Structures are given as C-alpha cells and as structure tokens.
JSON list of C-alpha atoms in Angstrom, two decimals:
[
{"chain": "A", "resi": 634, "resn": "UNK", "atom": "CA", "xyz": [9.54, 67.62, 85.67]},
{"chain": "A", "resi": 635, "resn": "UNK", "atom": "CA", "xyz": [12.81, 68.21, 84.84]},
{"chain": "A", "resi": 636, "resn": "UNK", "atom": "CA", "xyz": [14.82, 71.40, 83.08]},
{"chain": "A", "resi": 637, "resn": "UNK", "atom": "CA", "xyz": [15.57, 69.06, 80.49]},
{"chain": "A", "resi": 638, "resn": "UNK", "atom": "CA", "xyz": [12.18, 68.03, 79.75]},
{"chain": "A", "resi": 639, "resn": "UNK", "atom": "CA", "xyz": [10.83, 71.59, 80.14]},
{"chain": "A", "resi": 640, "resn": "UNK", "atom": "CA", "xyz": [13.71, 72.42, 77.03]},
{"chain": "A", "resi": 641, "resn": "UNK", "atom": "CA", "xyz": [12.78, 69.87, 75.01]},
{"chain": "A", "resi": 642, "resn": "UNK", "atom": "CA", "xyz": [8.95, 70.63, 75.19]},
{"chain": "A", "resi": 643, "resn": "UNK", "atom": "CA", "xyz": [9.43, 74.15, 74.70]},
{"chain": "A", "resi": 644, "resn": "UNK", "atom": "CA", "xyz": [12.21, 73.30, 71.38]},
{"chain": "A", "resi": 645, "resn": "UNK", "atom": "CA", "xyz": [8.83, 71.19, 70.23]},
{"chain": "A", "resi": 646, "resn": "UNK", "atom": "CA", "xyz": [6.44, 73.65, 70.50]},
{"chain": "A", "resi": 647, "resn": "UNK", "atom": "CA", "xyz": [8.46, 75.96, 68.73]},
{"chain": "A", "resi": 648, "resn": "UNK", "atom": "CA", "xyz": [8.97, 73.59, 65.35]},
{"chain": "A", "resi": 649, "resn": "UNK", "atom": "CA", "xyz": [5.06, 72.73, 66.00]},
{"chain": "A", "resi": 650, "resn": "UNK", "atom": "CA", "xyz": [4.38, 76.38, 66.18]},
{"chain": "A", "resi": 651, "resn": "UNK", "atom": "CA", "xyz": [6.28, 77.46, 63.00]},
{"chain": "A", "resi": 652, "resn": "UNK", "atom": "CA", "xyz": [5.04, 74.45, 61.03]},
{"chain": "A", "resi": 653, "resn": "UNK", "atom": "CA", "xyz": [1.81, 75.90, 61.55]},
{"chain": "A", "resi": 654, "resn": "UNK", "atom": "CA", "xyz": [3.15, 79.39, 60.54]},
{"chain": "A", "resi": 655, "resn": "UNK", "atom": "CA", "xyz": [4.78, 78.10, 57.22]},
{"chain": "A", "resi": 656, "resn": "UNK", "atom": "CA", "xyz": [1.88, 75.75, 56.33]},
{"chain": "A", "resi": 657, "resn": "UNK", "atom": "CA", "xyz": [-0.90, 78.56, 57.25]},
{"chain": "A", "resi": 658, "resn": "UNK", "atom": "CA", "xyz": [1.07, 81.74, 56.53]},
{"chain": "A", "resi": 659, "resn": "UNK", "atom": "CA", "xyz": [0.63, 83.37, 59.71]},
{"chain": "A", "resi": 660, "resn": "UNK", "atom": "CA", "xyz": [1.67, 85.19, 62.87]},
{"chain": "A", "resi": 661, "resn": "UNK", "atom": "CA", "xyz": [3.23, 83.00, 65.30]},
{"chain": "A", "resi": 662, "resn": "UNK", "atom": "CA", "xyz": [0.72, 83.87, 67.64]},
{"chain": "A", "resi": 663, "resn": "UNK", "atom": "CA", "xyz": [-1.91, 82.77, 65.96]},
{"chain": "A", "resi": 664, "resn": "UNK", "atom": "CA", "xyz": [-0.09, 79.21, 65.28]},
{"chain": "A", "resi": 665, "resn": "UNK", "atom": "CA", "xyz": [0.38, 78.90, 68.80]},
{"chain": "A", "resi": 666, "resn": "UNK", "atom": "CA", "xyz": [-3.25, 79.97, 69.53]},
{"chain": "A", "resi": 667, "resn": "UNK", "atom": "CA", "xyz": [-4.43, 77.14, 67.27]},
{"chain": "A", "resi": 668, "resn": "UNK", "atom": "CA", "xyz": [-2.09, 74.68, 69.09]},
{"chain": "A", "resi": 669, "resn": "UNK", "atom": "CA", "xyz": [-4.05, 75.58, 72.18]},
{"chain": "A", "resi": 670, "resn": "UNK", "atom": "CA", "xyz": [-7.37, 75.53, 70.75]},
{"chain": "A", "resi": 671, "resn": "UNK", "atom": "CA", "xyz": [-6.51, 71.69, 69.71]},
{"chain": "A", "resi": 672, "resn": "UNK", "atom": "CA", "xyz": [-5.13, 71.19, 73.39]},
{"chain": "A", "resi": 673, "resn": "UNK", "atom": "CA", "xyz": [-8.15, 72.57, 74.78]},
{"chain": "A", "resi": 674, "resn": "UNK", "atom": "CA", "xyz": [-10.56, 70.43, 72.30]},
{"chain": "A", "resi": 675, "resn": "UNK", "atom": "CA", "xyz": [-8.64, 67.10, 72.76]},
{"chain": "A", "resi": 676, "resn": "UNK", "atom": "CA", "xyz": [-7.62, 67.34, 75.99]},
{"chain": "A", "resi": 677, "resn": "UNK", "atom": "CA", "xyz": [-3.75, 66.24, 75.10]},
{"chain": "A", "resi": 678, "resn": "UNK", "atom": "CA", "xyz": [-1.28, 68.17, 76.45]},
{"chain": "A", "resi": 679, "resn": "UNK", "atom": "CA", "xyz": [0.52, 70.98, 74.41]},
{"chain": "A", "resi": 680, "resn": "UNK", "atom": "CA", "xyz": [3.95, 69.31, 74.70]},
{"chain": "A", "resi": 681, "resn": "UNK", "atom": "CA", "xyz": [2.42, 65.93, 73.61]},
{"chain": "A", "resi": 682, "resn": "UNK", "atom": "CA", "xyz": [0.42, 67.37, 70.91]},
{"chain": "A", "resi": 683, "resn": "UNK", "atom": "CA", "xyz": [3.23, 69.80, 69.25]},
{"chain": "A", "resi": 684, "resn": "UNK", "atom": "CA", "xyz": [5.55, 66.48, 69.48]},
{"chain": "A", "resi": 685, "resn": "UNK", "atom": "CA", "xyz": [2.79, 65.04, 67.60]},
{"chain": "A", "resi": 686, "resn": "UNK", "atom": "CA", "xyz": [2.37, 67.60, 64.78]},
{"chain": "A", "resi": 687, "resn": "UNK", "atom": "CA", "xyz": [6.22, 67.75, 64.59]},
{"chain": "A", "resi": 688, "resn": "UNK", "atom": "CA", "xyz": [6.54, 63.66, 64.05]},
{"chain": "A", "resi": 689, "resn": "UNK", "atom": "CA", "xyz": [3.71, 63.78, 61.05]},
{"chain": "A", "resi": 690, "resn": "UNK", "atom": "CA", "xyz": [4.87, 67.24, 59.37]},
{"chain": "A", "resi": 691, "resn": "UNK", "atom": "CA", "xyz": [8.25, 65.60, 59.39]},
{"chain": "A", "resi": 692, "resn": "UNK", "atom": "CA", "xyz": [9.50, 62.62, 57.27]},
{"chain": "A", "resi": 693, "resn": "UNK", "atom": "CA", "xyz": [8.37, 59.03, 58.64]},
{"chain": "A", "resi": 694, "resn": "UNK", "atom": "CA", "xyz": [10.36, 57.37, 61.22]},
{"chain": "A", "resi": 695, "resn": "UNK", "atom": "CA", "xyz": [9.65, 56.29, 64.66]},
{"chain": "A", "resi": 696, "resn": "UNK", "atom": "CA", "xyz": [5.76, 56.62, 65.79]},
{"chain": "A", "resi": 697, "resn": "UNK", "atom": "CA", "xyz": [5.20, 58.95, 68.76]},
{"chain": "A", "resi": 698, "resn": "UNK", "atom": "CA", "xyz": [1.60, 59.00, 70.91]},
{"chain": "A", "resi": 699, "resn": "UNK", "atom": "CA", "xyz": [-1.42, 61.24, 69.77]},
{"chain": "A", "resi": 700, "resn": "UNK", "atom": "CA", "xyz": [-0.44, 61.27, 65.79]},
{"chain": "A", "resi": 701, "resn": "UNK", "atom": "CA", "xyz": [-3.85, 60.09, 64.79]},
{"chain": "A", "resi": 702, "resn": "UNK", "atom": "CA", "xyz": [-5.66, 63.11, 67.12]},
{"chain": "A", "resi": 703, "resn": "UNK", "atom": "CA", "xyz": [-2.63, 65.49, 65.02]},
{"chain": "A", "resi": 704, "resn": "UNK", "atom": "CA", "xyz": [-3.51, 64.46, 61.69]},
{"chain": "A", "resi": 705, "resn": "UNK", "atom": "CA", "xyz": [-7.00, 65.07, 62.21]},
{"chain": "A", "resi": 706, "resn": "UNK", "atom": "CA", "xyz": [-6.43, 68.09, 63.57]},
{"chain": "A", "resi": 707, "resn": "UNK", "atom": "CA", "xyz": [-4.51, 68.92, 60.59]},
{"chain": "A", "resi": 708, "resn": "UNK", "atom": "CA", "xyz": [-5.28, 67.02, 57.99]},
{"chain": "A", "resi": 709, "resn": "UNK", "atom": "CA", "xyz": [-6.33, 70.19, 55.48]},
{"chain": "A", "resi": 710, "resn": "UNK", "atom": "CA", "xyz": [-2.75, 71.31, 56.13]},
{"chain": "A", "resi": 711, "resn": "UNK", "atom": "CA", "xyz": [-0.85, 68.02, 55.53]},
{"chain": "A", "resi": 712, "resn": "UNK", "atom": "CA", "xyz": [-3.20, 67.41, 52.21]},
{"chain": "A", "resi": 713, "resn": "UNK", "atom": "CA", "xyz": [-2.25, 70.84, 50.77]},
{"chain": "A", "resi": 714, "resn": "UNK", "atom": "CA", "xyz": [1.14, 70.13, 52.01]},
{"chain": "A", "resi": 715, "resn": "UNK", "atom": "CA", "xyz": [1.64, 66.85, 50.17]},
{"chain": "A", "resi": 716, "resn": "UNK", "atom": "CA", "xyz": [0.01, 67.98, 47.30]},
{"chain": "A", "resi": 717, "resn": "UNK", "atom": "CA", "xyz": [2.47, 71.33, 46.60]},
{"chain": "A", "resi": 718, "resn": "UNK", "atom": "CA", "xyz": [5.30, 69.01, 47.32]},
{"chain": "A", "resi": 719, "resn": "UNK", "atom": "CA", "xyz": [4.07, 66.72, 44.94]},
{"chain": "A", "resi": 720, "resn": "UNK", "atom": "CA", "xyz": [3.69, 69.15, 42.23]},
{"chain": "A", "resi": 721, "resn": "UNK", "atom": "CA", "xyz": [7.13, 70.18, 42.54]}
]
C-alpha cells in the first residue's frame, strides 16, 4: 500500500467519522467506534466503508463499492437527514 493511499483513507475516515458526529451529535470517538462496529459486522474494510458513507452523505455523483451495505447501515441517519433538509 502506498503513502498515498494510506492519506487518502485516513482524509476518508475522517469526513466519514465527522458525518457521523454531525448527523448523531457526538464525540468523535464514538463515530469512529460505530464505523468499526459496521466494519466488524460487515466485514468491509474501514477505508472502503467510510468511502462509502462519505459518497451517500454527499450529493450524487459517481457510484463507489459497498453503498448499499452504507445506507443500511445508516439509513435512520440519512432519513432524518433528508427530512431536516427538506424542511428547510
């Protein structure tokens, strides 16, 4: 693996984490903990399933791999999400 990939995994788990802290309201360690208990129920890797989160929090474009097994992870958060934006 390269530096560069190592950067850009650790830049995605970052956003993934503090999507998770803005949607939920908490600690960053308890965003990332979550992100973890999805890797360990899934089986995805963290990098692949904070890339994940990151493409279906953010505005559509270009698919990435494990977005279905993200959004049903998640899929309280991106309701409540879409629905406060929607309200606006």
């Amino acid at each position: 693996m390269s530096y560069h990939t190592v950067d850009t995994s650790r830049r995605v788990i970052d956003l993934a984490t503090g999507i998770l802290v803005g949607l939920r309201g908490c600690s960053e360690r308890e965003a990332f903990t979550e992100l973890v208990a999805v890797v360990q129920r899934t089986g995805i890797g963290l990098g692949s399933i904070a890339r994940a989160l990151v493409a279906i929090a953010g505005s559509p474009g270009d698919s990435v791999p494990f977005e279905s097994e993200a959004f049903d992870a998640w899929a309280d958060l991106l309701a409540t999400r879409t629905v406060t934006v929607a309200a606006r």
